[in-house]
Structure formats: C-alpha cells, structure tokens
C-alpha cells in the first residue's frame, strides 16, 4: 500500500549507507551493497485486502445486497468484502512501541516524497504573572523595601473588579471577571484563553468523537467530522472522518479542518444517492485533497513548483458504517481499528500506514521493531496537500459477522496503543452502547501516557442502529 516505493534499480540512496545512487547501479559504490537483493515492493492498489489474499473476481461483488446502488463499471469495481475475523496480522504483532518517538528538530522532505512531522516543541508554556506597578503618591513609604506583591494603593490587576464586561464579550476562564481582548488574552489577569479547538467533543446518536490538544503542543492541529444519513432504502449510514495536520507544514490546523469538512460533506451528498460507500469514500478523500490544495498560498510563490512549497497538509482516515457493511479509507498514518463486542474474538487494524517505517517493513529492509525504533519512523509518505508527492486514496470494505466498534484515530492515540490487541484492551467493554464515554476514555489514555501529540478519536458502533436510536 505504501506510496511510491522505488524499484531496486531506481533507488535514489543506498538502503545500507544512504549514499546517493545513479540510475542502473547494481551495487553501491560506497559500501558495495548488492542492490539487486532489495526485494520488490508489493503491488499497490487503491483498495487492498487485509488478509493478504488475492482479490475475488468482480462477480463476487454482485452478490452483495446493496440498496439501489447503480451498476459499477469494471474499472471502478469495489474491492471484495471480507469478514473482519478473516483479517490476518495487520498490526504490529504486539511489539511494544517505543515512546516518545524521537522528534526531528529540523523537519525536511526527502526527494522520494517523505515528510517529517513534529518539529521540536517546548516541554511547557509558562505564563508569567503581570508585573505590579510601583506605588505613587503620599501613601508610598520611601523607606520600604521591594514589595512581594502589588504595591500599596494599586489594585492587583489579576483580581481587580473591572465591572461587568460589555454584552457579547467573552469572560476570562481564569479570573471569571475580565473580558478577553481580540488577541486572546484577558485584559484583567492577562491569562491566555484556550482556543476553541483545544478540546472538542461531539455525539450524534451512534457515533461520537473527542479531540484534545494534548500536553505538549501549543494548539490542536487535528479535526474531525461525524454525521449520519439515510441510504435510498431508508437504512442508516454513519460517517466518521478524522484528520491530523502535518506540523512541519504551514497552517496545519486549517488543513485538517478543511479536509474533514469536505470529506464529511461529500459522503453526506453521495450516500443518499445510492453511490456504493467504497466509491463514495474514495471520492470524499479526493474532495478533501482538493480542499487542502486550495489553501496553498500563491503569494509565497518561488520557482516552478510554488505555491506548493511546504503548503498546508494533513492526513485523513474515515469510516462509513451501515447495517451490513464497514468501509474505511485513508491517506497517511491515521488509523482505523476493529474491536468486537465479544472480546474473545480477535481485534484487527483495518489500515496500513503511509509512513517510512511501514515502507521499510513492506520492502523487507527492516523488521517492525527496527523500523519503529528509528527516528524516521513517523515520516509520512502520503498526505493531502498541494505539495503531496501523489494523491493515492486507499479504501477497503468489510462485512463483519458480529457486532463491534470501529475506532478511528490519529497517531496521538495509537502511539500509546499501537497493536490491535493493545487498542482492544483500552476500549471500554460497553463502547457500543456508550461511544462518547469510550472516546473520552481513549483520549484520557493518551494523555495519561504522556500526551505528546494532539489526540483525536471517533468511536462508531457496528452495525449501524436504526435511525433515531441513540447511545445509552
């Protein structure tokens, strides 16, 4: 599934010593590495099978009882359906994920379409209290030493009663008395106000999502969109989209917000028309990419490829759940997991990362433990944005044979529950009945683990309940 893994004869750098190579080289001129020994990558298709088997012939799709879905041309035939329990080994095999991952202090891009996320962040953001003004006038004592607090005769600006702020003005969350200026700070106590996206929660019946800034980032660069609609036959379809802004790009928070909104709106428009959910998911990712591309700033144009230089970028992962089908789609390293209600059944990871680590494992150059221990592990090889190497939406369809929940999340969560079994351990047993509570628990798990990144989680029960049914 990995994006643009080069053939052995077209490697730009030696896999052993990273020495630059020329086209047609069979051996590395620096270390002598045999380039013909680099295994060829697996064939990548927009739709993949999760168990490693060959896709069924298109005629197998015709047996799916899908309401009013139009004929699909052979070129757009959706992938075959699989039972979720047929999925074999798409997770890490239980190997412990080292965290926190090393962060690159100098984000950069490799020529082969690799993007390094997470510029260095300070450990904390202290806010100094406002300085007290010295006392003036006859009440000042010239013999007194430096005051420990506000000088006599001067009100402490952090506690002063400034009266009722004008109607419509936001009150400070810290002192509850001052009003917030246009720069986001309280005019009374000087406290910086939390951004609207620092912590977000939403619940819509059978789907819920929670997003949090985390404990290290200065803003939340994640976004989500959840919704539900009716298919042509009246049965429900539940949608969850989660996006993670690329921190090394410009305006990553705008990119994730634009992508999540565009994808969600595209699905809500296509599904009621009878479009097969897998095709609708593919089209939604394309719409999300176009929305992010539109954010590129032409005013920074420099050279032939501008304004594509470090343009706003994000990853995306989404799920559509119906009474019978589970569809996932993604670009980047945000993930979707399947967790059955019956925990004696095996959970599964439904997506495969577009990342450097996954690319090395897929090419046979490293095992998972080695790849994810490398400082380049989280370099992504696929993303949405005007400077993306290539847009390659991935989609997959499943037909689970038992109830469960789909966990749609950014790496801010799966860094702390990487394997499917680890994710299943932290998902509450009543997740299907209480999706909002479960999303809150999962975000709390990430924060308790260190909260080194923004964290966003959507929980979608399967099968989709009838219209009007809500969570307990």
Short mmCIF file of C-alpha atoms in Angstrom, two decimals:
data_model
loop_
_atom_site.label_atom_id
_atom_site.label_comp_id
_atom_site.label_asym_id
_atom_site.label_seq_id
_atom_site.Cartn_x
_atom_site.Cartn_y
_atom_site.Cartn_z
CA UNK A 1 0.00 0.00 0.00
CA UNK A 2 2.94 2.27 0.53
CA UNK A 3 3.20 5.26 -1.74
CA UNK A 4 5.88 5.28 -4.43
CA UNK A 5 8.30 2.71 -3.03
CA UNK A 6 11.08 2.75 -5.67
CA UNK A 7 12.15 -0.36 -7.52
CA UNK A 8 15.58 -1.72 -6.50
CA UNK A 9 17.22 -0.43 -9.67
CA UNK A 10 15.70 3.03 -9.19
CA UNK A 11 16.69 3.67 -5.59
CA UNK A 12 17.92 7.20 -5.04
CA UNK A 13 20.01 6.19 -1.99
CA UNK A 14 21.69 3.03 -0.81
CA UNK A 15 19.48 1.19 1.75
CA UNK A 16 22.63 0.36 3.76
CA UNK A 17 24.69 3.57 3.88
CA UNK A 18 22.32 6.09 2.21
CA UNK A 19 24.97 7.04 -0.36
CA UNK A 20 23.35 8.63 -3.48
CA UNK A 21 22.97 6.18 -6.36
CA UNK A 22 22.89 6.56 -10.12
CA UNK A 23 20.20 5.03 -12.31
CA UNK A 24 21.05 1.43 -13.20
CA UNK A 25 23.52 0.87 -10.35
CA UNK A 26 23.60 -2.76 -9.22
CA UNK A 27 26.00 -2.23 -6.33
CA UNK A 28 26.59 0.72 -4.01
CA UNK A 29 29.87 2.45 -4.90
CA UNK A 30 30.48 3.40 -1.25
CA UNK A 31 29.75 0.20 0.70
CA UNK A 32 29.27 -2.43 -2.02
CA UNK A 33 25.66 -3.21 -1.01
CA UNK A 34 24.02 -5.57 -3.52
CA UNK A 35 21.08 -3.51 -4.80
CA UNK A 36 19.57 -6.50 -6.59
CA UNK A 37 18.96 -8.04 -3.17
CA UNK A 38 16.39 -5.35 -2.30
CA UNK A 39 13.04 -7.12 -2.62
CA UNK A 40 10.46 -5.66 -4.94
CA UNK A 41 7.58 -3.89 -3.14
CA UNK A 42 4.10 -5.40 -3.16
CA UNK A 43 1.76 -4.18 -5.85
CA UNK A 44 -0.24 -1.24 -4.54
CA UNK A 45 -3.88 -0.69 -5.38
CA UNK A 46 -6.29 1.99 -4.15
CA UNK A 47 -8.21 -0.83 -2.49
CA UNK A 48 -6.39 -3.51 -0.56
CA UNK A 49 -7.19 -6.82 1.01
CA UNK A 50 -6.43 -7.07 4.69
CA UNK A 51 -5.61 -10.79 4.82
CA UNK A 52 -3.03 -10.80 2.07
CA UNK A 53 -5.13 -12.93 -0.28
CA UNK A 54 -5.79 -12.14 -3.90
CA UNK A 55 -8.95 -10.16 -4.62
CA UNK A 56 -12.00 -12.12 -5.63
CA UNK A 57 -13.24 -11.71 -9.17
CA UNK A 58 -15.61 -8.78 -9.77
CA UNK A 59 -18.55 -11.18 -9.98
CA UNK A 60 -18.26 -11.75 -6.23
CA UNK A 61 -19.28 -8.14 -5.59
CA UNK A 62 -22.52 -8.60 -7.47
CA UNK A 63 -23.77 -10.88 -4.71
CA UNK A 64 -23.71 -8.04 -2.16
CA UNK A 65 -27.26 -6.94 -1.42
CA UNK A 66 -26.74 -3.18 -1.65
CA UNK A 67 -29.82 -0.91 -1.81
CA UNK A 68 -30.25 0.82 -5.16
CA UNK A 69 -26.52 1.01 -5.90
CA UNK A 70 -26.03 1.69 -9.61
CA UNK A 71 -24.06 -0.56 -11.92
CA UNK A 72 -20.33 -0.12 -11.39
CA UNK A 73 -18.01 -0.18 -14.40
CA UNK A 74 -15.29 -2.78 -14.31
CA UNK A 75 -12.72 -0.04 -13.84
CA UNK A 76 -14.47 1.16 -10.66
CA UNK A 77 -15.45 -2.24 -9.24
CA UNK A 78 -15.23 -2.08 -5.45
CA UNK A 79 -12.95 -4.49 -3.64
CA UNK A 80 -14.41 -7.78 -2.41
CA UNK A 81 -15.97 -7.90 1.03
CA UNK A 82 -14.25 -9.69 3.86
CA UNK A 83 -15.36 -10.75 7.28
CA UNK A 84 -13.43 -8.79 9.85
CA UNK A 85 -12.42 -12.03 11.56
CA UNK A 86 -10.62 -13.13 8.38
CA UNK A 87 -8.07 -10.36 8.75
CA UNK A 88 -4.60 -11.71 9.47
CA UNK A 89 -1.68 -9.85 11.00
CA UNK A 90 -2.02 -6.24 10.01
CA UNK A 91 -0.93 -4.96 13.41
CA UNK A 92 2.49 -4.81 14.97
CA UNK A 93 2.32 -8.34 16.35
CA UNK A 94 2.26 -6.98 19.88
CA UNK A 95 5.75 -5.45 19.81
CA UNK A 96 5.96 -2.57 22.26
CA UNK A 97 6.07 0.83 20.59
CA UNK A 98 8.91 2.97 21.97
CA UNK A 99 7.64 6.37 23.02
CA UNK A 100 8.04 9.18 22.86
CA UNK A 101 9.39 8.84 19.35
CA UNK A 102 12.44 10.97 18.62
CA UNK A 103 11.41 14.26 17.09
CA UNK A 104 13.32 15.89 14.31
CA UNK A 105 14.41 19.43 15.25
CA UNK A 106 14.81 20.21 11.56
CA UNK A 107 11.79 18.97 9.60
CA UNK A 108 12.54 18.38 5.98
CA UNK A 109 11.40 16.44 2.98
CA UNK A 110 13.31 13.66 1.21
CA UNK A 111 13.21 13.67 -2.60
CA UNK A 112 11.12 10.47 -2.73
CA UNK A 113 8.06 12.08 -1.16
CA UNK A 114 8.75 11.65 2.55
CA UNK A 115 7.56 14.26 5.01
CA UNK A 116 8.93 14.55 8.53
CA UNK A 117 6.35 15.73 11.03
CA UNK A 118 6.60 17.10 14.55
CA UNK A 119 9.06 19.95 14.90
CA UNK A 120 10.52 20.21 18.36
CA UNK A 121 8.12 21.52 20.98
CA UNK A 122 8.98 23.07 24.35
CA UNK A 123 8.15 20.97 27.39
CA UNK A 124 5.80 23.61 28.75
CA UNK A 125 4.48 27.06 28.04
CA UNK A 126 4.81 29.12 31.25
CA UNK A 127 2.73 32.26 31.60
CA UNK A 128 4.34 34.88 33.81
CA UNK A 129 2.01 36.90 36.06
CA UNK A 130 1.66 40.57 35.16
CA UNK A 131 4.19 42.85 36.85
CA UNK A 132 2.87 45.04 39.67
CA UNK A 133 3.06 48.79 39.26
CA UNK A 134 5.03 50.68 41.97
CA UNK A 135 3.01 52.74 44.39
CA UNK A 136 2.96 56.51 43.88
CA UNK A 137 1.67 59.47 45.84
CA UNK A 138 1.64 60.29 49.57
CA UNK A 139 0.76 56.73 50.61
CA UNK A 140 4.06 55.33 49.35
CA UNK A 141 6.68 54.57 52.01
CA UNK A 142 10.08 55.64 50.66
CA UNK A 143 11.85 53.53 53.28
CA UNK A 144 10.05 50.34 52.44
CA UNK A 145 11.90 47.61 50.56
CA UNK A 146 10.71 45.85 47.42
CA UNK A 147 7.17 44.61 47.82
CA UNK A 148 6.43 40.94 47.47
CA UNK A 149 3.09 41.62 45.84
CA UNK A 150 1.26 44.55 44.30
CA UNK A 151 2.32 47.83 45.83
CA UNK A 152 0.09 49.57 48.31
CA UNK A 153 -2.58 51.71 46.77
CA UNK A 154 -2.53 49.74 43.46
CA UNK A 155 -5.09 47.06 42.78
CA UNK A 156 -3.82 43.66 41.68
CA UNK A 157 -4.83 43.52 38.01
CA UNK A 158 -5.40 39.76 38.35
CA UNK A 159 -8.12 40.19 40.95
CA UNK A 160 -9.41 43.70 40.36
CA UNK A 161 -13.15 44.07 39.81
CA UNK A 162 -13.41 45.68 36.39
CA UNK A 163 -17.18 45.58 36.35
CA UNK A 164 -19.42 43.70 34.02
CA UNK A 165 -17.90 43.31 30.54
CA UNK A 166 -19.94 44.52 27.58
CA UNK A 167 -22.68 42.26 26.28
CA UNK A 168 -21.38 39.54 23.98
CA UNK A 169 -17.83 39.77 25.31
CA UNK A 170 -16.18 36.54 26.41
CA UNK A 171 -15.33 36.20 30.07
CA UNK A 172 -11.89 35.00 31.09
CA UNK A 173 -11.81 31.32 32.04
CA UNK A 174 -9.26 32.04 34.79
CA UNK A 175 -10.48 35.07 36.77
CA UNK A 176 -14.10 34.97 35.53
CA UNK A 177 -14.26 38.77 35.70
CA UNK A 178 -12.16 40.32 32.93
CA UNK A 179 -13.12 40.25 29.29
CA UNK A 180 -10.99 38.76 26.56
CA UNK A 181 -9.27 41.11 24.13
CA UNK A 182 -9.02 40.48 20.40
CA UNK A 183 -5.55 38.98 20.88
CA UNK A 184 -6.95 36.15 23.02
CA UNK A 185 -5.73 37.40 26.40
CA UNK A 186 -7.71 38.59 29.42
CA UNK A 187 -7.48 42.34 29.95
CA UNK A 188 -7.80 41.78 33.69
CA UNK A 189 -5.42 38.97 34.61
CA UNK A 190 -3.51 38.52 31.35
CA UNK A 191 -4.37 34.84 31.13
CA UNK A 192 -4.19 33.34 27.62
CA UNK A 193 -7.57 31.89 26.72
CA UNK A 194 -7.90 28.34 25.45
CA UNK A 195 -8.59 28.03 21.76
CA UNK A 196 -11.94 26.68 20.72
CA UNK A 197 -10.28 23.59 19.27
CA UNK A 198 -8.13 22.79 22.31
CA UNK A 199 -10.74 20.28 23.41
CA UNK A 200 -13.79 19.28 21.38
CA UNK A 201 -16.47 16.65 21.96
CA UNK A 202 -19.46 15.69 19.84
CA UNK A 203 -22.01 12.88 19.96
CA UNK A 204 -24.63 12.11 17.33
CA UNK A 205 -26.56 9.03 18.35
CA UNK A 206 -24.46 6.07 17.24
CA UNK A 207 -21.18 7.94 16.72
CA UNK A 208 -19.06 10.17 18.94
CA UNK A 209 -15.69 11.90 18.70
CA UNK A 210 -13.31 13.68 21.06
CA UNK A 211 -10.27 15.78 20.15
CA UNK A 212 -7.69 17.26 22.53
CA UNK A 213 -4.64 19.47 22.12
CA UNK A 214 -2.54 17.12 24.26
CA UNK A 215 0.04 18.10 26.83
CA UNK A 216 2.93 19.29 24.66
CA UNK A 217 1.53 21.04 21.57
CA UNK A 218 0.61 24.72 21.70
CA UNK A 219 -2.51 24.17 19.56
CA UNK A 220 -4.74 21.39 18.30
CA UNK A 221 -3.97 20.61 14.66
CA UNK A 222 -6.44 17.69 14.48
CA UNK A 223 -10.03 17.89 13.28
CA UNK A 224 -12.98 15.55 12.88
CA UNK A 225 -16.41 15.37 11.29
CA UNK A 226 -19.14 12.93 12.32
CA UNK A 227 -22.61 12.58 10.85
CA UNK A 228 -25.32 10.14 9.84
CA UNK A 229 -27.63 9.90 6.87
CA UNK A 230 -30.13 7.54 5.26
CA UNK A 231 -29.48 5.32 2.27
CA UNK A 232 -32.03 5.12 -0.54
CA UNK A 233 -33.86 2.22 1.14
CA UNK A 234 -34.10 4.14 4.43
CA UNK A 235 -31.38 2.20 6.26
CA UNK A 236 -28.80 4.27 8.19
CA UNK A 237 -25.21 5.11 7.28
CA UNK A 238 -22.91 6.56 9.95
CA UNK A 239 -19.84 8.59 8.97
CA UNK A 240 -16.67 9.45 10.91
CA UNK A 241 -13.74 11.43 9.46
CA UNK A 242 -10.53 12.20 11.39
CA UNK A 243 -7.68 14.39 10.10
CA UNK A 244 -4.24 15.16 11.53
CA UNK A 245 -2.46 18.33 10.41
CA UNK A 246 1.19 17.95 9.39
CA UNK A 247 3.06 20.06 11.93
CA UNK A 248 6.02 20.75 9.67
CA UNK A 249 3.70 22.34 7.08
CA UNK A 250 2.18 25.80 7.19
CA UNK A 251 -1.29 26.21 8.76
CA UNK A 252 -1.79 22.52 9.54
CA UNK A 253 -4.84 23.28 11.68
CA UNK A 254 -6.59 24.85 8.69
CA UNK A 255 -5.69 21.87 6.50
CA UNK A 256 -7.21 19.30 8.85
CA UNK A 257 -10.36 21.35 9.33
CA UNK A 258 -10.86 21.88 5.59
CA UNK A 259 -10.25 18.21 4.80
CA UNK A 260 -12.60 16.84 7.48
CA UNK A 261 -15.41 19.15 6.44
CA UNK A 262 -15.00 18.46 2.71
CA UNK A 263 -14.89 14.68 3.17
CA UNK A 264 -17.87 14.64 5.50
CA UNK A 265 -19.96 16.79 3.18
CA UNK A 266 -19.04 14.67 0.16
CA UNK A 267 -20.18 11.48 1.90
CA UNK A 268 -23.43 13.04 3.05
CA UNK A 269 -24.14 14.05 -0.53
CA UNK A 270 -23.19 10.76 -2.21
CA UNK A 271 -24.57 8.08 0.12
CA UNK A 272 -28.29 9.03 -0.11
CA UNK A 273 -27.98 8.87 -3.91
CA UNK A 274 -27.11 5.16 -3.82
CA UNK A 275 -23.38 5.54 -4.50
CA UNK A 276 -21.57 2.48 -3.20
CA UNK A 277 -19.94 3.50 0.12
CA UNK A 278 -16.49 2.43 -1.03
CA UNK A 279 -16.68 4.61 -4.13
CA UNK A 280 -18.17 7.41 -2.02
CA UNK A 281 -15.24 7.15 0.40
CA UNK A 282 -12.73 7.34 -2.43
CA UNK A 283 -14.44 10.41 -3.87
CA UNK A 284 -14.63 12.01 -0.41
CA UNK A 285 -10.86 11.72 0.03
CA UNK A 286 -10.35 13.32 -3.38
CA UNK A 287 -12.68 16.16 -2.34
CA UNK A 288 -10.73 16.57 0.91
CA UNK A 289 -7.46 16.78 -1.03
CA UNK A 290 -8.87 19.47 -3.29
CA UNK A 291 -9.99 21.47 -0.25
CA UNK A 292 -6.48 21.32 1.24
CA UNK A 293 -4.87 22.15 -2.11
CA UNK A 294 -6.99 25.30 -2.25
CA UNK A 295 -5.28 26.57 0.92
CA UNK A 296 -1.88 26.86 -0.79
CA UNK A 297 -0.75 30.48 -0.68
CA UNK A 298 0.19 31.81 -4.12
CA UNK A 299 1.76 34.90 -2.53
CA UNK A 300 4.73 32.79 -1.42
CA UNK A 301 5.43 31.64 -4.98
CA UNK A 302 9.10 30.86 -5.56
CA UNK A 303 10.07 28.98 -8.67
CA UNK A 304 8.32 26.48 -10.88
CA UNK A 305 6.63 24.45 -8.16
CA UNK A 306 5.31 27.30 -6.00
CA UNK A 307 2.92 27.72 -4.25
CA UNK A 308 3.42 24.03 -3.49
CA UNK A 309 6.41 24.63 -1.22
CA UNK A 310 5.54 23.43 2.28
CA UNK A 311 1.85 24.01 1.61
CA UNK A 312 -0.81 23.20 4.25
CA UNK A 313 -1.06 19.42 4.64
CA UNK A 314 -2.79 16.74 6.70
CA UNK A 315 -3.55 13.04 6.88
CA UNK A 316 -7.07 11.59 6.72
CA UNK A 317 -8.87 8.44 7.81
CA UNK A 318 -12.59 7.78 7.63
CA UNK A 319 -15.20 5.09 8.21
CA UNK A 320 -18.73 4.50 6.93
CA UNK A 321 -20.85 2.02 8.86
CA UNK A 322 -24.18 0.62 7.63
CA UNK A 323 -26.30 -2.27 8.95
CA UNK A 324 -24.21 -4.71 6.89
CA UNK A 325 -21.03 -3.02 5.65
CA UNK A 326 -17.94 -1.36 7.11
CA UNK A 327 -15.93 0.87 4.76
CA UNK A 328 -12.63 2.55 5.62
CA UNK A 329 -10.48 4.97 3.63
CA UNK A 330 -7.25 6.78 4.41
CA UNK A 331 -4.13 8.63 3.30
CA UNK A 332 -1.24 8.98 5.76
CA UNK A 333 -0.71 7.41 9.15
CA UNK A 334 -4.03 7.97 10.89
CA UNK A 335 -5.70 4.62 11.57
CA UNK A 336 -8.90 2.63 11.97
CA UNK A 337 -9.23 -0.39 14.28
CA UNK A 338 -11.91 -3.07 14.60
CA UNK A 339 -12.77 -4.11 18.18
CA UNK A 340 -15.52 -6.76 18.54
CA UNK A 341 -18.02 -6.59 21.37
CA UNK A 342 -17.12 -10.20 22.22
CA UNK A 343 -13.56 -9.74 23.40
CA UNK A 344 -12.85 -13.45 22.94
CA UNK A 345 -12.82 -12.62 19.22
CA UNK A 346 -9.73 -11.06 17.71
CA UNK A 347 -9.48 -7.31 17.07
CA UNK A 348 -7.81 -6.02 13.90
CA UNK A 349 -6.19 -2.99 12.41
CA UNK A 350 -8.02 -2.01 9.23
CA UNK A 351 -5.48 0.40 7.72
CA UNK A 352 -1.80 0.36 6.81
CA UNK A 353 0.30 3.48 7.34
CA UNK A 354 1.74 5.61 4.58
CA UNK A 355 4.94 6.03 6.58
CA UNK A 356 8.68 5.47 6.35
CA UNK A 357 8.57 2.67 8.91
CA UNK A 358 5.79 0.79 7.16
CA UNK A 359 7.59 1.26 3.85
CA UNK A 360 10.79 -0.27 5.20
CA UNK A 361 8.89 -3.25 6.61
CA UNK A 362 6.93 -3.76 3.38
CA UNK A 363 10.17 -3.70 1.37
CA UNK A 364 11.78 -6.27 3.66
CA UNK A 365 14.58 -3.92 4.65
CA UNK A 366 13.73 -3.90 8.37
CA UNK A 367 11.53 -5.74 10.79
CA UNK A 368 8.87 -3.78 12.65
CA UNK A 369 10.87 -3.43 15.85
CA UNK A 370 13.80 -1.92 13.97
CA UNK A 371 11.67 0.32 11.77
CA UNK A 372 9.58 1.83 14.56
CA UNK A 373 12.65 2.37 16.75
CA UNK A 374 14.21 4.52 14.04
CA UNK A 375 13.92 8.31 14.36
CA UNK A 376 12.42 8.38 10.84
CA UNK A 377 9.57 6.02 11.76
CA UNK A 378 6.89 8.71 11.66
CA UNK A 379 7.99 10.30 8.41
CA UNK A 380 4.88 10.05 6.26
CA UNK A 381 4.96 9.07 2.59
CA UNK A 382 1.39 10.07 1.81
CA UNK A 383 -0.64 13.14 2.75
CA UNK A 384 -3.19 15.62 1.46
CA UNK A 385 -1.78 18.92 0.25
CA UNK A 386 -0.63 20.85 -2.79
CA UNK A 387 2.93 19.57 -2.31
CA UNK A 388 1.91 15.91 -1.92
CA UNK A 389 4.08 13.57 -3.96
CA UNK A 390 1.00 11.80 -5.32
CA UNK A 391 -2.62 11.51 -4.19
CA UNK A 392 -3.29 7.83 -3.60
CA UNK A 393 -6.52 7.21 -1.66
CA UNK A 394 -6.74 3.79 -0.03
CA UNK A 395 -10.13 2.16 0.64
CA UNK A 396 -11.27 -1.23 1.92
CA UNK A 397 -14.66 -2.83 2.54
CA UNK A 398 -15.60 -5.40 5.16
CA UNK A 399 -18.66 -7.35 6.17
CA UNK A 400 -18.20 -8.17 9.88
CA UNK A 401 -20.03 -11.25 11.12
CA UNK A 402 -20.52 -9.93 14.66
CA UNK A 403 -21.10 -6.59 16.46
CA UNK A 404 -18.23 -4.35 17.44
CA UNK A 405 -16.91 -0.81 17.27
CA UNK A 406 -14.64 0.98 14.83
CA UNK A 407 -12.01 3.21 16.44
CA UNK A 408 -10.94 5.97 14.02
CA UNK A 409 -7.95 7.89 15.37
CA UNK A 410 -4.80 9.92 14.85
CA UNK A 411 -1.36 8.75 15.93
CA UNK A 412 -1.82 10.81 19.08
CA UNK A 413 -3.79 7.81 20.35
CA UNK A 414 -2.22 4.80 18.65
CA UNK A 415 1.25 5.84 19.80
CA UNK A 416 0.03 4.56 23.16
CA UNK A 417 -1.93 1.53 21.88
CA UNK A 418 -0.23 0.54 18.63
CA UNK A 419 -1.20 -3.13 18.23
CA UNK A 420 -4.82 -4.12 17.70
CA UNK A 421 -4.73 -6.16 20.92
CA UNK A 422 -3.43 -3.13 22.83
CA UNK A 423 -6.19 -0.96 21.41
CA UNK A 424 -8.83 -3.53 22.37
CA UNK A 425 -7.53 -3.56 25.95
CA UNK A 426 -8.17 0.17 26.43
CA UNK A 427 -11.54 0.33 24.64
CA UNK A 428 -14.30 0.06 27.30
CA UNK A 429 -16.43 -3.08 27.20
CA UNK A 430 -19.60 -1.01 26.75
CA UNK A 431 -18.18 1.04 23.86
CA UNK A 432 -21.02 0.05 21.51
CA UNK A 433 -23.59 1.46 23.96
CA UNK A 434 -21.58 4.48 25.11
CA UNK A 435 -19.43 5.76 22.24
CA UNK A 436 -18.85 9.24 23.71
CA UNK A 437 -17.70 7.83 27.03
CA UNK A 438 -15.41 5.43 25.18
CA UNK A 439 -13.87 8.23 23.11
CA UNK A 440 -13.27 10.19 26.31
CA UNK A 441 -11.58 7.17 27.91
CA UNK A 442 -9.32 6.68 24.89
CA UNK A 443 -8.26 10.34 24.82
CA UNK A 444 -7.59 10.08 28.56
CA UNK A 445 -5.42 7.02 27.93
CA UNK A 446 -3.26 9.03 25.52
CA UNK A 447 -2.99 11.97 27.93
CA UNK A 448 -2.09 9.65 30.81
CA UNK A 449 0.58 8.12 28.60
CA UNK A 450 2.25 11.50 28.05
CA UNK A 451 0.05 13.35 25.56
CA UNK A 452 3.00 14.19 23.31
CA UNK A 453 0.74 14.88 20.33
CA UNK A 454 -2.73 16.11 19.55
CA UNK A 455 -5.15 13.21 20.00
CA UNK A 456 -8.45 12.65 18.20
CA UNK A 457 -10.71 9.60 18.41
CA UNK A 458 -14.07 8.72 16.87
CA UNK A 459 -15.96 5.61 18.04
CA UNK A 460 -18.52 4.11 15.65
CA UNK A 461 -20.57 1.05 16.69
CA UNK A 462 -21.28 -1.67 14.13
CA UNK A 463 -23.85 -2.46 12.87
CA UNK A 464 -25.37 0.97 12.44
CA UNK A 465 -28.55 1.12 14.56
CA UNK A 466 -31.91 2.12 13.09
CA UNK A 467 -32.49 5.82 12.53
CA UNK A 468 -33.36 7.60 15.76
CA UNK A 469 -31.60 5.14 18.06
CA UNK A 470 -29.08 6.81 20.35
CA UNK A 471 -26.43 5.73 22.79
CA UNK A 472 -27.25 4.76 26.34
#
